[in-house]
Amino acid sequence: MATDIAQATAGGTHAASEHLKLEDRIWLLRAMLLMRGVEDRAMTLYRQGKVPGSFYDGFGQEAVSAGAAFAMASEDRLCVLHRDLAAHLIRGVSPARIFAQYMGRAAGITGGREGNVHFGDRRVGCVGMVSMLPDMMLVAAGMAMAFKMRGEKRCAITWFGDGSTSRGDFHEAMNWAGVQKLPVIFVLENNQYAYSTPVDKQFAVDPVERAAVYGFIGVTVDGNDAEAMFEATRVARERALAGEGPTLIEALTMRMHGHAAHDDMKYVPKEQVDEWRTRDPIERQEARLREAGVDVDEVRQQVKAEIDEAVQEALAGPMPDPSSATEGVFCEGEAEPLGDGQAPWSGFQR
Ligand SMILES: Cc1ncc(C[n+]2csc(CCOP(=O)(O)OP(=O)(O)O)c2C)c(N)n1
């Protein structure tokens, strides 16, 4: 049950996956540090009035997208949601382009045509999200259907929140994926709240148990453990490619910030936040790597320098030319894919 969070996330360290080399484990830390650092800086830019609209982050949830995205191959396809920036970073989208995106600049992924988290670079296999939750589950299932029909060994993945499980789209996607045994991975980010609604007001039965009634496996994973997320996703992907169908991965985590920049989350008990603070995913990965002899402070400094440079680059970039507003809105031709070996996600030993 979702209420057994302490049990599911207790014990701190999860046995490292034998599929992760030390450099991969450092990459997981880097991805999480980049996500946190980029979002922290973007929040400042938002408060300075440089980011239009609102601002959403995934503080405290970095392991969910970092671990899962790291298990996916370059030919796979990802529907990345609003708390999952590490997935974009792992696929090779640079921090400078992300800052430019947030600020609506020409160098952003959508070139100023869409706001904040509504982006995806199809050259790296990421599909831009829409806000109608959880429509991306249906998009991921649709892509998986195409892979199956074409006989391609590829897998689709999407993330979504606990709030999504209360919607009909969730059930449609789960049902079709189960019936068709689609090569798709559903990552349910159970971060305890859908806006101000706690999980005990959302469902009477933990949604991970719904996978069984649609004919496939549901597993609960410590969502604050990047290596556990990686391993669960790797196994799910292997199953999908072997024709064994979808997997629902419930990642237990906590939304440590408000829903968006405007939300002070005063509806969340302070003790709950304090308890989850002791399970910070970045601190946990750092502790592991220190034990393995890695100079974690150096990794932190490198990431900070990269972010400083990226902010300056994005701030120096122009706003888009208004006359180009209707260009690139619809899909035109095939995207030029990045090859294996050019992006960090292809690093681990399969
Ligand atoms: C169909 C639909 N209803 C309402 C909203 C407005 N809305 C945006 S995010 C959100 C809460 C989502 O909660 P959850 O799915 O748990 O994800 P989290 O934001 O906690 O990661 C709501 C209600 C929406 N985007 N789509």
Coordinates of C-alpha atoms and ligand atoms in Angstrom, one line a residue:
M1 CA 0.0 0.0 0.0
A2 CA 1.1 3.6 -0.6
T3 CA 0.9 4.2 3.1
D4 CA 3.8 1.8 3.7
I5 CA 6.3 4.4 2.5
A6 CA 8.7 4.1 5.5
Q7 CA 8.8 0.3 4.9
A8 CA 9.4 0.6 1.2
T9 CA 12.1 3.3 1.4
A10 CA 13.7 2.1 4.6
G11 CA 17.2 0.7 4.7
G12 CA 18.8 3.5 2.7
T13 CA 21.1 1.8 0.3
H14 CA 19.8 -0.6 -2.3
A15 CA 22.1 -3.2 -3.7
A16 CA 23.8 -1.6 -6.8
S17 CA 22.8 -3.0 -10.1
E18 CA 25.4 -5.2 -11.7
H19 CA 24.6 -3.4 -14.9
L20 CA 25.9 -0.1 -13.7
K21 CA 29.6 0.7 -13.9
L22 CA 31.1 3.3 -11.6
E23 CA 31.0 5.9 -14.3
D24 CA 27.3 5.2 -14.8
R25 CA 26.6 5.6 -11.1
I26 CA 28.5 9.0 -11.2
W27 CA 26.3 9.9 -14.3
L28 CA 23.2 9.3 -12.3
L29 CA 24.5 11.7 -9.6
R30 CA 25.4 14.2 -12.2
A31 CA 22.0 14.0 -13.8
M32 CA 20.3 14.6 -10.5
L33 CA 22.6 17.4 -9.5
L34 CA 22.0 19.0 -12.9
M35 CA 18.3 18.7 -12.6
R36 CA 18.3 20.3 -9.1
G37 CA 20.7 23.0 -10.1
V38 CA 18.9 23.9 -13.3
E39 CA 15.6 24.1 -11.6
D40 CA 16.9 26.0 -8.6
R41 CA 18.4 28.6 -10.9
A42 CA 15.3 28.7 -13.1
M43 CA 13.2 29.4 -10.0
T44 CA 15.4 32.5 -9.3
L45 CA 15.0 33.6 -13.0
Y46 CA 11.2 33.2 -12.5
R47 CA 11.2 35.4 -9.4
Q48 CA 13.2 37.9 -11.4
G49 CA 10.4 38.0 -13.9
K50 CA 12.5 36.4 -16.7
V51 CA 10.4 33.2 -16.9
P52 CA 6.9 33.8 -18.1
G53 CA 3.9 31.8 -16.9
S54 CA 4.6 29.7 -13.8
F55 CA 7.4 27.4 -12.8
Y56 CA 7.3 23.7 -11.9
D57 CA 10.1 21.6 -10.4
G58 CA 10.8 18.1 -9.2
F59 CA 12.9 18.9 -6.1
G60 CA 13.3 15.7 -4.2
Q61 CA 12.1 13.5 -7.0
E62 CA 15.2 13.6 -9.2
A63 CA 15.9 9.8 -8.9
V64 CA 12.7 8.9 -10.5
S65 CA 13.4 10.4 -13.9
A66 CA 17.2 9.9 -13.7
G67 CA 17.1 6.2 -12.9
A68 CA 14.4 5.3 -15.3
A69 CA 15.7 7.3 -18.2
F70 CA 19.1 5.9 -17.8
A71 CA 17.8 2.4 -18.4
M72 CA 16.4 3.3 -21.8
A73 CA 18.2 2.9 -25.2
S74 CA 18.6 5.6 -27.9
E75 CA 16.0 3.9 -30.1
D76 CA 13.4 4.0 -27.3
R77 CA 10.8 6.8 -26.9
L78 CA 10.1 8.9 -23.8
C79 CA 7.1 10.9 -22.8
V80 CA 8.6 13.1 -20.1
L81 CA 6.4 14.9 -17.5
H82 CA 6.7 18.1 -15.5
R83 CA 8.8 16.6 -12.6
D84 CA 11.2 14.7 -14.8
L85 CA 13.8 17.1 -16.1
A86 CA 16.6 14.6 -15.5
A87 CA 15.2 12.5 -18.4
H88 CA 15.8 15.3 -20.9
L89 CA 19.3 15.9 -19.5
I90 CA 20.2 12.2 -19.8
R91 CA 19.0 12.1 -23.4
G92 CA 21.4 15.0 -24.1
V93 CA 19.3 18.2 -24.0
S94 CA 21.7 20.8 -22.7
P95 CA 21.1 23.0 -19.7
A96 CA 21.5 26.1 -21.9
R97 CA 18.7 25.1 -24.2
I98 CA 16.5 24.3 -21.1
F99 CA 17.1 27.8 -19.6
A100 CA 16.4 29.3 -23.0
Q101 CA 13.2 27.3 -23.2
Y102 CA 12.0 28.5 -19.7
M103 CA 12.6 32.1 -20.8
G104 CA 10.9 31.7 -24.1
R105 CA 14.1 32.5 -26.1
A106 CA 15.0 31.5 -29.6
A107 CA 17.5 28.9 -28.5
G108 CA 14.9 27.0 -26.4
I109 CA 13.7 23.6 -27.5
T110 CA 10.5 25.1 -28.8
G111 CA 12.1 28.3 -29.9
G112 CA 9.6 30.3 -27.7
R113 CA 6.5 28.6 -29.2
E114 CA 5.6 26.8 -26.0
G115 CA 6.1 27.6 -22.3
N116 CA 8.0 26.0 -19.4
V117 CA 7.9 22.2 -19.3
H118 CA 6.0 21.7 -22.5
F119 CA 8.9 20.5 -24.6
G120 CA 10.6 17.5 -26.1
D121 CA 13.4 17.2 -28.6
R122 CA 12.4 14.4 -30.9
R123 CA 15.9 14.0 -32.2
V124 CA 16.8 12.4 -28.8
G125 CA 13.5 10.5 -28.6
C126 CA 11.6 12.8 -26.2
V127 CA 8.0 13.7 -26.9
G128 CA 6.8 17.1 -25.7
M129 CA 4.2 16.8 -23.0
V130 CA 0.7 18.2 -23.0
S131 CA -0.9 19.3 -19.7
M132 CA -4.0 17.2 -20.1
L133 CA -3.0 14.6 -17.5
P134 CA -2.4 11.7 -18.1
D135 CA -2.7 11.9 -21.9
M136 CA 0.9 11.0 -22.4
M137 CA 0.1 7.4 -21.2
L138 CA -2.0 7.0 -24.3
V139 CA 0.7 8.5 -26.5
A140 CA 3.3 6.1 -25.0
A141 CA 0.9 3.2 -25.5
G142 CA 0.3 4.4 -29.1
M143 CA 4.1 4.5 -29.8
A144 CA 4.5 1.1 -28.3
M145 CA 1.7 -0.2 -30.5
A146 CA 3.5 1.1 -33.6
F147 CA 6.7 -0.6 -32.5
K148 CA 4.9 -3.9 -32.1
M149 CA 3.1 -3.6 -35.4
R150 CA 6.4 -2.9 -37.2
G151 CA 8.1 -5.7 -35.4
E152 CA 10.7 -3.3 -33.9
K153 CA 12.7 -4.1 -30.7
R154 CA 11.9 -0.8 -29.0
C155 CA 10.2 0.4 -25.9
A156 CA 8.2 3.4 -24.8
I157 CA 8.1 4.9 -21.3
T158 CA 6.1 7.6 -19.7
W159 CA 5.9 9.2 -16.2
F160 CA 2.8 10.5 -14.5
G161 CA 1.6 11.5 -11.1
D162 CA -0.6 9.8 -8.5
G163 CA -3.4 12.3 -9.5
S164 CA -3.4 10.8 -13.0
T165 CA -4.5 7.5 -11.6
S166 CA -7.9 9.0 -10.9
R167 CA -8.5 9.8 -14.6
G168 CA -10.1 7.6 -17.2
D169 CA -7.2 8.0 -19.6
F170 CA -5.0 6.1 -17.1
H171 CA -7.4 3.1 -17.3
E172 CA -7.7 3.2 -21.1
A173 CA -3.9 3.2 -21.5
M174 CA -3.4 0.4 -19.0
N175 CA -6.2 -1.7 -20.5
W176 CA -5.0 -1.4 -24.1
A177 CA -1.4 -2.0 -23.1
G178 CA -2.4 -5.1 -21.2
V179 CA -4.6 -6.5 -24.0
Q180 CA -2.0 -5.9 -26.6
K181 CA 1.0 -6.8 -24.4
L182 CA 2.6 -3.6 -25.5
P183 CA 6.3 -2.8 -25.0
V184 CA 5.6 0.1 -22.7
I185 CA 6.7 1.2 -19.2
F186 CA 4.4 3.3 -17.0
V187 CA 6.1 5.1 -14.2
L188 CA 3.7 6.2 -11.6
E189 CA 5.3 9.0 -9.5
N190 CA 3.6 8.6 -6.2
N191 CA 4.7 11.9 -4.6
Q192 CA 1.9 11.8 -2.0
Y193 CA 0.0 14.8 -3.4
A194 CA -1.9 15.8 -6.5
Y195 CA -1.8 19.6 -6.0
S196 CA -3.3 19.8 -2.5
T197 CA -5.1 16.4 -2.5
P198 CA -3.2 13.7 -0.5
V199 CA -3.2 10.1 -1.7
D200 CA -5.6 8.8 0.9
K201 CA -8.3 11.1 -0.6
Q202 CA -7.4 9.8 -4.1
F203 CA -7.6 6.1 -3.9
A204 CA -8.8 3.3 -1.6
V205 CA -6.4 0.7 -3.1
D206 CA -2.8 1.4 -4.1
P207 CA -2.9 1.9 -7.9
V208 CA 0.1 -0.4 -8.4
E209 CA -2.3 -3.2 -7.7
R210 CA -4.4 -2.2 -10.7
A211 CA -1.7 -3.5 -13.0
A212 CA -2.7 -7.1 -12.2
V213 CA -6.3 -6.6 -13.1
Y214 CA -5.2 -5.3 -16.6
G215 CA -3.0 -8.4 -16.9
F216 CA 0.5 -7.2 -16.3
I217 CA 3.1 -6.7 -13.5
G218 CA 3.1 -3.8 -11.1
V219 CA 6.1 -3.2 -8.8
T220 CA 6.7 -0.7 -6.1
V221 CA 10.2 0.9 -6.0
D222 CA 11.9 3.4 -3.7
G223 CA 11.6 6.4 -5.9
N224 CA 14.3 8.2 -4.0
D225 CA 16.9 5.7 -5.0
A226 CA 18.3 6.3 -8.5
E227 CA 19.9 2.9 -8.8
A228 CA 16.8 1.1 -7.7
M229 CA 14.8 3.0 -10.3
F230 CA 17.3 2.1 -12.9
E231 CA 17.2 -1.6 -12.1
A232 CA 13.4 -1.8 -12.0
T233 CA 13.2 0.0 -15.4
R234 CA 16.0 -2.1 -16.9
V235 CA 14.1 -5.2 -16.0
A236 CA 10.8 -3.8 -17.3
R237 CA 12.4 -2.9 -20.6
E238 CA 13.9 -6.4 -21.0
R239 CA 10.4 -7.9 -20.4
A240 CA 8.9 -5.5 -22.9
L241 CA 11.4 -6.3 -25.6
A242 CA 10.9 -10.1 -24.9
G243 CA 7.2 -9.6 -25.8
E244 CA 6.1 -10.0 -22.2
G245 CA 4.2 -6.8 -22.1
P246 CA 4.0 -3.6 -20.0
T247 CA 5.1 -2.9 -16.5
L248 CA 3.7 -0.4 -14.0
I249 CA 6.4 0.9 -11.8
E250 CA 5.2 2.8 -8.8
A251 CA 8.0 5.1 -7.6
L252 CA 7.4 6.1 -4.0
T253 CA 8.6 9.7 -3.5
M254 CA 7.6 13.0 -2.1
R255 CA 6.9 16.4 -3.8
M256 CA 9.2 18.5 -1.6
H257 CA 8.2 21.8 -3.1
G258 CA 4.8 23.3 -3.9
H259 CA 2.8 22.3 -7.0
A260 CA 4.3 25.3 -8.8
A261 CA 6.2 28.5 -7.9
H262 CA 3.1 30.1 -6.5
D263 CA 2.2 27.3 -4.0
D264 CA 3.6 27.4 -0.4
M265 CA 2.2 23.9 0.2
K266 CA 0.9 24.9 3.6
Y267 CA -1.5 21.9 3.4
V268 CA 1.4 19.5 3.8
P269 CA 2.3 18.6 7.4
K270 CA 5.8 19.8 8.3
E271 CA 6.7 16.4 9.9
Q272 CA 6.0 14.7 6.6
V273 CA 8.4 17.0 4.7
D274 CA 11.0 16.6 7.5
E275 CA 10.8 12.9 7.3
W276 CA 11.3 12.8 3.6
R277 CA 14.1 15.2 3.8
T278 CA 16.2 12.5 5.4
R279 CA 15.8 10.4 2.2
D280 CA 17.1 12.9 -0.2
P281 CA 18.0 11.1 -3.4
I282 CA 21.1 13.1 -4.2
E283 CA 22.5 12.7 -0.7
R284 CA 22.0 9.0 -0.9
Q285 CA 23.8 8.6 -4.2
E286 CA 26.6 10.8 -3.0
A287 CA 27.0 8.7 0.1
R288 CA 27.3 5.6 -2.0
L289 CA 29.8 7.1 -4.3
R290 CA 31.9 8.5 -1.5
E291 CA 32.1 4.9 -0.2
A292 CA 33.3 3.9 -3.6
G293 CA 36.1 6.5 -3.4
V294 CA 34.6 9.1 -5.7
D295 CA 35.4 12.8 -5.2
V296 CA 31.8 14.0 -5.0
D297 CA 32.7 17.6 -4.3
E298 CA 34.5 17.7 -7.6
V299 CA 31.3 16.4 -9.4
R300 CA 29.3 19.1 -7.6
Q301 CA 31.7 21.8 -8.7
Q302 CA 31.7 20.7 -12.3
V303 CA 27.9 20.7 -12.4
K304 CA 27.7 24.2 -10.8
A305 CA 30.2 25.5 -13.4
E306 CA 28.2 24.0 -16.2
I307 CA 25.0 25.6 -14.9
D308 CA 26.7 29.0 -14.4
E309 CA 27.9 28.9 -18.0
A310 CA 24.5 27.7 -19.4
V311 CA 22.6 30.5 -17.6
Q312 CA 24.9 33.1 -19.1
E313 CA 24.6 31.6 -22.6
A314 CA 20.8 31.5 -22.4
L315 CA 20.5 35.1 -21.0
A316 CA 22.7 36.3 -23.9
G317 CA 20.5 34.7 -26.5
P318 CA 17.8 36.6 -28.4
M319 CA 14.1 36.3 -28.2
P320 CA 12.5 34.6 -31.2
D321 CA 11.7 36.4 -34.4
P322 CA 7.9 36.8 -34.3
S323 CA 7.6 36.2 -38.0
S324 CA 8.8 32.6 -37.4
A325 CA 6.0 31.8 -35.0
T326 CA 4.2 29.4 -37.3
E327 CA 7.3 27.5 -38.4
G328 CA 8.1 24.1 -36.8
V329 CA 4.7 23.8 -35.2
F330 CA 3.8 20.6 -37.2
C331 CA 6.0 17.6 -37.8
E332 CA 8.0 18.2 -41.0
G333 CA 10.0 15.2 -42.2
E334 CA 12.1 12.7 -40.2
A335 CA 14.1 13.9 -37.3
E336 CA 17.9 13.3 -37.6
P337 CA 18.5 10.8 -34.7
L338 CA 21.6 11.0 -32.6
G339 CA 23.6 7.8 -32.9
D340 CA 24.6 5.4 -30.2
G341 CA 27.7 6.5 -28.2
Q342 CA 26.9 10.2 -28.6
A343 CA 24.7 10.5 -25.5
P344 CA 25.3 9.4 -21.9
W345 CA 22.3 7.1 -21.8
S346 CA 24.0 4.5 -24.0
G347 CA 26.8 4.2 -21.5
F348 CA 25.8 1.3 -19.3
Q349 CA 26.6 -2.3 -20.2
R350 CA 23.5 -4.1 -21.4
Ligands
LIG1 C1 -7.1 16.4 -16.8 C2 -6.4 17.5 -16.0 N1 -7.1 17.9 -14.9 C3 -6.5 18.9 -14.1 C4 -5.3 19.4 -14.5 C5 -4.7 20.5 -13.6 N2 -3.5 20.0 -12.9 C6 -2.3 20.1 -13.4 S1 -1.1 19.3 -12.4 C7 -2.3 18.7 -11.4 C8 -2.0 17.9 -10.2 C9 -1.3 16.6 -10.7 O1 -1.0 15.8 -9.6 P1 -0.2 14.5 -9.9 O2 -0.8 13.7 -11.1 O3 -0.2 13.7 -8.6 O4 1.3 14.9 -10.3 P2 2.3 15.9 -9.5 O5 2.0 17.3 -10.0 O6 2.0 15.7 -8.0 O7 3.6 15.4 -9.9 C10 -3.6 19.2 -11.8 C11 -4.8 18.9 -11.0 C12 -4.7 18.9 -15.6 N3 -3.5 19.4 -16.0 N4 -5.2 17.9 -16.4

